[in-house]
Short mmCIF file of C-alpha atoms in Angstrom, two decimals:
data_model
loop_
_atom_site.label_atom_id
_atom_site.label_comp_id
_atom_site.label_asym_id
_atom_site.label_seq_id
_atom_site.Cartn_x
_atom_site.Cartn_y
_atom_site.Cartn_z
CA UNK A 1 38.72 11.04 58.23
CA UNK A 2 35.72 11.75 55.97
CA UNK A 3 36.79 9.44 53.56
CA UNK A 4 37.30 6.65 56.15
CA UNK A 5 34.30 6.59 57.91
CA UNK A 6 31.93 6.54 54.59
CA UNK A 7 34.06 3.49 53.32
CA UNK A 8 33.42 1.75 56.73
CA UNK A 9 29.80 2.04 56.58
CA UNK A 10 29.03 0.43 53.00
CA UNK A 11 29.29 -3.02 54.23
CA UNK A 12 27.05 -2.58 56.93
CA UNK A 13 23.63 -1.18 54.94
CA UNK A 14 24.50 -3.92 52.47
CA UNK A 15 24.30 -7.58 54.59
CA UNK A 16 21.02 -6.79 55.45
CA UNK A 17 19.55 -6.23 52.04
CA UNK A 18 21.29 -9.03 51.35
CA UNK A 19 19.67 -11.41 54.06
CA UNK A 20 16.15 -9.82 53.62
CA UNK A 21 16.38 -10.60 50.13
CA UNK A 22 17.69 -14.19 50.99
CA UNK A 23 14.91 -14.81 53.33
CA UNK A 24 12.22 -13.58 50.77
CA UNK A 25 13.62 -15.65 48.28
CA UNK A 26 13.42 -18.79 50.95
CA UNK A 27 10.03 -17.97 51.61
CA UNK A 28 8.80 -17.98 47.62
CA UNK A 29 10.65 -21.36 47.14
CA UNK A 30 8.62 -22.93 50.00
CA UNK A 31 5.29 -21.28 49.25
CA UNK A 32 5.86 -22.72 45.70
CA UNK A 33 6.08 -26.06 47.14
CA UNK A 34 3.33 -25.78 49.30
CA UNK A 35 1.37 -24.66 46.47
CA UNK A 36 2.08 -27.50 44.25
CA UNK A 37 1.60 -30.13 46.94
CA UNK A 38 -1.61 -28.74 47.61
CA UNK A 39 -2.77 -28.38 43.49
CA UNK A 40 -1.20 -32.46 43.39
CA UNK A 41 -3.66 -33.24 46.51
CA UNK A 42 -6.58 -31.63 44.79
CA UNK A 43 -6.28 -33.23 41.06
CA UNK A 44 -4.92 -36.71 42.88
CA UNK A 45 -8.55 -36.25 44.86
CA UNK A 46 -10.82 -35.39 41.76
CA UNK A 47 -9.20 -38.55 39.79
CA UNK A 48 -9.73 -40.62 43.04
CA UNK A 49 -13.57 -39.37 43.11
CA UNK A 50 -13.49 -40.27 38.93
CA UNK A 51 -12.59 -43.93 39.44
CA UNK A 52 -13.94 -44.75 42.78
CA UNK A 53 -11.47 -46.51 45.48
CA UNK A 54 -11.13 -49.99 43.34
CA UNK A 55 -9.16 -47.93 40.93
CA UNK A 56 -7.23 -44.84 42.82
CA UNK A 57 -7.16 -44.57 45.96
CA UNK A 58 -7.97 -41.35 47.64
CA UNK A 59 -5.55 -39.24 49.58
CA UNK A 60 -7.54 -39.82 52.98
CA UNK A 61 -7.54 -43.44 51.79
CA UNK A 62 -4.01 -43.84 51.28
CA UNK A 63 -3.37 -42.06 54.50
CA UNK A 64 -4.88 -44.50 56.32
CA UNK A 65 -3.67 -47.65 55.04
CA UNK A 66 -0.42 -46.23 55.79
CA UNK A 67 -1.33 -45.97 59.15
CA UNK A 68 -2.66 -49.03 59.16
CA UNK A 69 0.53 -50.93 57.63
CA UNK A 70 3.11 -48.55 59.93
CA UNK A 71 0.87 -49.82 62.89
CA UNK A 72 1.58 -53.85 62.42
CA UNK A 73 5.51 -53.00 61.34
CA UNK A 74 5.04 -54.16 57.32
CA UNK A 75 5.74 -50.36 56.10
CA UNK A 76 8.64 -49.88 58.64
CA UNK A 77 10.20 -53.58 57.72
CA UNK A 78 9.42 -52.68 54.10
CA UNK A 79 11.21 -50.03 54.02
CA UNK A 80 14.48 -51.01 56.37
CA UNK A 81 14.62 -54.33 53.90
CA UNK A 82 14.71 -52.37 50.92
CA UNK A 83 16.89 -49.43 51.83
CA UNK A 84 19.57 -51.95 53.36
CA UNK A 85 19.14 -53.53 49.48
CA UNK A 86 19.69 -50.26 47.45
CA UNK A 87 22.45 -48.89 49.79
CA UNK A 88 24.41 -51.91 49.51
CA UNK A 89 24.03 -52.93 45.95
CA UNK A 90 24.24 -48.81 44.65
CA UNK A 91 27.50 -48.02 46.86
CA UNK A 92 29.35 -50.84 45.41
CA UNK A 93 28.29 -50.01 41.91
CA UNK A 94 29.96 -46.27 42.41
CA UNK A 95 33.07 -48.34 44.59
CA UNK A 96 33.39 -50.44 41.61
CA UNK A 97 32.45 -48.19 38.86
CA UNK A 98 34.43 -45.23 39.72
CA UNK A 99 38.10 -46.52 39.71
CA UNK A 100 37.10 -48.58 36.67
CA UNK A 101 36.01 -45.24 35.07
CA UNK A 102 39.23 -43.71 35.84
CA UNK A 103 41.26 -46.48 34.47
CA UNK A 104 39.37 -46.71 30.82
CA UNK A 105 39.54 -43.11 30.87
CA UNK A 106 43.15 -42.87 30.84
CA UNK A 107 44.69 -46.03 29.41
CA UNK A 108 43.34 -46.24 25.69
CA UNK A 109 43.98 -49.85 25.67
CA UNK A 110 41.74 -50.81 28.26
CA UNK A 111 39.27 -48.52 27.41
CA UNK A 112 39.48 -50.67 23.95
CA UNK A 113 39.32 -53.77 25.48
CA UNK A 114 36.42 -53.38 27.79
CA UNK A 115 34.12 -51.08 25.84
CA UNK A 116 32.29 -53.29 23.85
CA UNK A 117 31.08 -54.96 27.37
CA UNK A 118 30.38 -51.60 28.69
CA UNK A 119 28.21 -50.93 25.37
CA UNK A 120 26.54 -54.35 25.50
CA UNK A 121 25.42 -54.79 28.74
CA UNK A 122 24.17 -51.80 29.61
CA UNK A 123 21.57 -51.74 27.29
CA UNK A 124 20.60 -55.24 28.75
CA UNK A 125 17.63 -53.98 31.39
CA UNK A 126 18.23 -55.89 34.87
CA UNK A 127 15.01 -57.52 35.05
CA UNK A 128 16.60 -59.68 32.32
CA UNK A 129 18.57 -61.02 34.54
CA UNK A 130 16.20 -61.42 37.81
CA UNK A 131 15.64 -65.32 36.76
CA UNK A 132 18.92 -65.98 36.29
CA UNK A 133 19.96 -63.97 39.35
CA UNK A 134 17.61 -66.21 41.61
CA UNK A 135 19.01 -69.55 39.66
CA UNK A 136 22.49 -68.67 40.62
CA UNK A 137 22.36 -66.70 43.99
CA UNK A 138 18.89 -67.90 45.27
CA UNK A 139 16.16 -66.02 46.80
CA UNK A 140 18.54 -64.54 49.59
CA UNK A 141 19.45 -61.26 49.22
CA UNK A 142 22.66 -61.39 47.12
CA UNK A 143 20.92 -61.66 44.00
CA UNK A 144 18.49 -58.55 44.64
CA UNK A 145 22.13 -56.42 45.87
CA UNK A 146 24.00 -58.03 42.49
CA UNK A 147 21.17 -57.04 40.22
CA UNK A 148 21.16 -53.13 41.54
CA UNK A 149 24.96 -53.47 41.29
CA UNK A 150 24.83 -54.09 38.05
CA UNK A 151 22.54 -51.27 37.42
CA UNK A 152 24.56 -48.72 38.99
CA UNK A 153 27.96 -49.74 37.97
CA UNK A 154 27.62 -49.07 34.23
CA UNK A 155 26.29 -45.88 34.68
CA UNK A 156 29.03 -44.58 37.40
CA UNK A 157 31.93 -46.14 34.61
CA UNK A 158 30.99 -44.44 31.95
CA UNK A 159 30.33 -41.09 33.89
CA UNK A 160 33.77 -41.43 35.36
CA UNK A 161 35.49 -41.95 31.73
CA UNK A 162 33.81 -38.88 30.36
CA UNK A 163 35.30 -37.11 32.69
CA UNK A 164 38.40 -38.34 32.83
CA UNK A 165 38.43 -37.95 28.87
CA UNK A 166 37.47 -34.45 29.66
CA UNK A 167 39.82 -32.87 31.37
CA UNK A 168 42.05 -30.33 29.40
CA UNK A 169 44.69 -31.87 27.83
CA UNK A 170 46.78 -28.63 28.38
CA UNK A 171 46.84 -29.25 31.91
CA UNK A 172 47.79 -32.32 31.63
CA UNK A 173 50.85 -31.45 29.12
CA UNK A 174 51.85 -28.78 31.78
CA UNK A 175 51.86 -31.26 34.53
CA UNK A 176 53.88 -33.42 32.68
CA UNK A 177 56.17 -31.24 30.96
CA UNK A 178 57.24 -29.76 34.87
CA UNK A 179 57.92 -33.87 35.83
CA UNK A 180 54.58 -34.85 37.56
CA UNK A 181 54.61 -38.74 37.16
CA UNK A 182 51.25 -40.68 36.31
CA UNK A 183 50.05 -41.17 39.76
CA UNK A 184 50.39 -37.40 40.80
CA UNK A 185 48.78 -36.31 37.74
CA UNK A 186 45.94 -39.05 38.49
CA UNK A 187 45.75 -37.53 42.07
CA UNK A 188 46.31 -33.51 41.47
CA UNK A 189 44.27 -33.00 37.80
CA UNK A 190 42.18 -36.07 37.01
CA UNK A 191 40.59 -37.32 40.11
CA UNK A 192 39.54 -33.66 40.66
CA UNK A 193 38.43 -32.89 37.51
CA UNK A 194 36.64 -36.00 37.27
CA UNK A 195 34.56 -35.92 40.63
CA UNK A 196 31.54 -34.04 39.26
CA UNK A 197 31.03 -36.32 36.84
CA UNK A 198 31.60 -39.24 39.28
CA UNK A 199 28.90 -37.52 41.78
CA UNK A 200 26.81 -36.87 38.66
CA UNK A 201 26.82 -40.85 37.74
CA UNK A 202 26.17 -41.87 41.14
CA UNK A 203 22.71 -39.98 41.56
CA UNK A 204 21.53 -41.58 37.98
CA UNK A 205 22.52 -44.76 39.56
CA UNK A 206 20.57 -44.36 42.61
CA UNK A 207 17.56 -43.46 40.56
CA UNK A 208 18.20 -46.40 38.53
CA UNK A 209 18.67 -48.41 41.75
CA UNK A 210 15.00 -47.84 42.82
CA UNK A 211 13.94 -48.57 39.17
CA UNK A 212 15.11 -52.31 39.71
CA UNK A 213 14.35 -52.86 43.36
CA UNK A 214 10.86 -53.20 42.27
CA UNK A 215 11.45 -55.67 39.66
CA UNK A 216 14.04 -57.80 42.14
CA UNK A 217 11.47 -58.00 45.12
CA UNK A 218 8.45 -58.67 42.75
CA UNK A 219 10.26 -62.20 41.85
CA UNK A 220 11.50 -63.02 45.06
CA UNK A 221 11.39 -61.53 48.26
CA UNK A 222 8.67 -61.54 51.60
CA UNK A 223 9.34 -58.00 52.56
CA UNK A 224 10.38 -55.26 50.74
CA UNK A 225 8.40 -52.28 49.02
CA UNK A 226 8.40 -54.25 45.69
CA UNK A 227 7.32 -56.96 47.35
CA UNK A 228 4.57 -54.71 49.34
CA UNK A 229 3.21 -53.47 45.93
CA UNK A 230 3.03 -56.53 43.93
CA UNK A 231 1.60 -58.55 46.78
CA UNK A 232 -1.09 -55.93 47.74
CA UNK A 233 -3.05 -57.33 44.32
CA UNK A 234 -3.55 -60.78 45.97
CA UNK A 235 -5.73 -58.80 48.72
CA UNK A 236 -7.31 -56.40 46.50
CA UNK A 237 -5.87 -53.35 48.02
CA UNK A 238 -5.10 -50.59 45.85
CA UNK A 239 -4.80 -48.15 48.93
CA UNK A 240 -1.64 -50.34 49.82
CA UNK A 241 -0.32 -50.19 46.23
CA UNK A 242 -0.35 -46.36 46.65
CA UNK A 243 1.11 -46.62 49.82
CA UNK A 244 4.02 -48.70 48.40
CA UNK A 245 4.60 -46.40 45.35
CA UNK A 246 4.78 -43.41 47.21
CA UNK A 247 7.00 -44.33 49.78
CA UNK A 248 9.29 -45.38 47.37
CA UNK A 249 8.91 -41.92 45.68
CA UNK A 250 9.69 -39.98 49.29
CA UNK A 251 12.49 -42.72 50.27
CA UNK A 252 14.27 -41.51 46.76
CA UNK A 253 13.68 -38.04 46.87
CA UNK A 254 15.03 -38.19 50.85
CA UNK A 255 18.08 -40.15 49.46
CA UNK A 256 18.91 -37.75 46.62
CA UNK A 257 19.08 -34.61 48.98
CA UNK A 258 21.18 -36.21 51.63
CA UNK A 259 23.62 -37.22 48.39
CA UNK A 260 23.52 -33.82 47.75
CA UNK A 261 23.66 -32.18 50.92
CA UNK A 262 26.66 -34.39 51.62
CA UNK A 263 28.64 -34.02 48.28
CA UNK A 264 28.54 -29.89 48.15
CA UNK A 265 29.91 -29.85 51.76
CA UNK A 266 32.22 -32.64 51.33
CA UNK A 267 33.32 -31.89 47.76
CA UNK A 268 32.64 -28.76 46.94
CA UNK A 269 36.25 -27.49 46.38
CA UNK A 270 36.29 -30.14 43.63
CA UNK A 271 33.36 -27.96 42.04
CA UNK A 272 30.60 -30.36 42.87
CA UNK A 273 27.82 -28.48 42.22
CA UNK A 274 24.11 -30.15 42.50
#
């Protein structure tokens, strides 16, 4: 009976150490933050006092012509235009990408056939294309959603291979050797091995997505963020510049949590880890 009850009562004086600690841990992370928003505020005020307002705008300054662009509906429109853009263009690039991946992953031929593409074009940066894009697909928006297509799809496709090329090749004789065909090896060992890459290539292309939404609304577009920023120079206002660039700095980093928020709960028995 001795033995019983002390075994019983371990468990209990441990959760809450293990919560406290938790918590304290929580509560370091988010004074951290804090702290470095507040040292970023500070030096982003001292170089804004440096250069005067024609140069960097202040926080205070930026603040307002936030306000002052939310107010009339340009930062809201600005924002809807260009996340409709990147959401499009970036989730067909992993739609595409992805299966593509999988396929020159496991059939050598292919892989042969369609690598020296894969090689060439992605070095070519998409603002290469932006005239060519408008010359073809006009100034509507199919040839800002093609061009961050084709910056995400190259990097989700060869992501995907290098997954697919490394998953053990033991497992794969096993499967194989106890009469799995292709497709259920594809589905049981492969696909799973291969989604942390996949997840992996689709935040670089979202990144990548936001790179070249600038350059794609700069040439042609009347609303956008890209568009905000570059035509904020024709009125002299810096203070909207900021505004633009940092928005598209909190739209990414808002984007790239609810990716990740969304992949560990929906994939985490695949081992996505982020």
């Amino acid at each position: 009976m001795t033995i019983t009850t002390t075994e019983a009562a371990a468990p209990t004086r441990t959760r809450p150490r293990r919560t406290s600690r938790a918590g304290g841990q929580g509560l370091r992370t988010f004074g951290l933050y804090v702290l470095a928003v507040v040292v970023g505020l500070g030096v982003w005020q001292l170089v804004a006092m440096k250069y005067g307002p024609s140069l960097v705008a202040s926080p205070s300054q930026t603040l307002s012509a936030a306000g002052e662009l939310a107010s009339d509906g340009t930062l809201g429109n600005s924002v809807i235009a260009s996340s409709r853009r990147i959401l499009i263009g970036w989730g067909l690039g992993v739609l595409v990408g992805a299966p593509i991946g999988l396929l020159i992953g496991q059939i050598r031929i292919l892989r042969q056939l369609l690598e020296p593409y894969i090689e060439f074009f992605r070095f070519i940066p998409p603002v290469a294309f932006v005239t060519l894009a408008v010359a073809w697909l006009g100034i509507g928006e199919s040839s800002k959603i093609v061009l961050i297509f084709y910056t995400a799809v190259f990097i989700v496709t060869l992501n995907t291979s290098a997954g697919v090329m490394a998953v053990n090749e033991n497992k794969l004789r096993a499967a194989a050797s106890l009469g799995a065909s292709r497709r259920q090896i594809l589905q049981r060992i492969v696909l799973p091995s291969t989604v942390p890459y996949i997840l992996t290539g689709a935040r670089l292309a979202m990144g990548n997505s936001f790179l070249t939404i600038v350059s794609a609304e700069i040439v042609a577009s009347q609303v956008g963020l890209g568009s905000l920023i570059w035509t904020s120079r024709n009125y002299g206002r810096i203070d909207w510049v900021f505004v633009g660039i940092i928005t598209l700095g909190v739209l990414g980093l808002v984007y790239d949590r609810v990716l990740r928020v969304i992949a560990v709960r929906v994939l985490h028995k695949y081992g996505a880890r982020v």
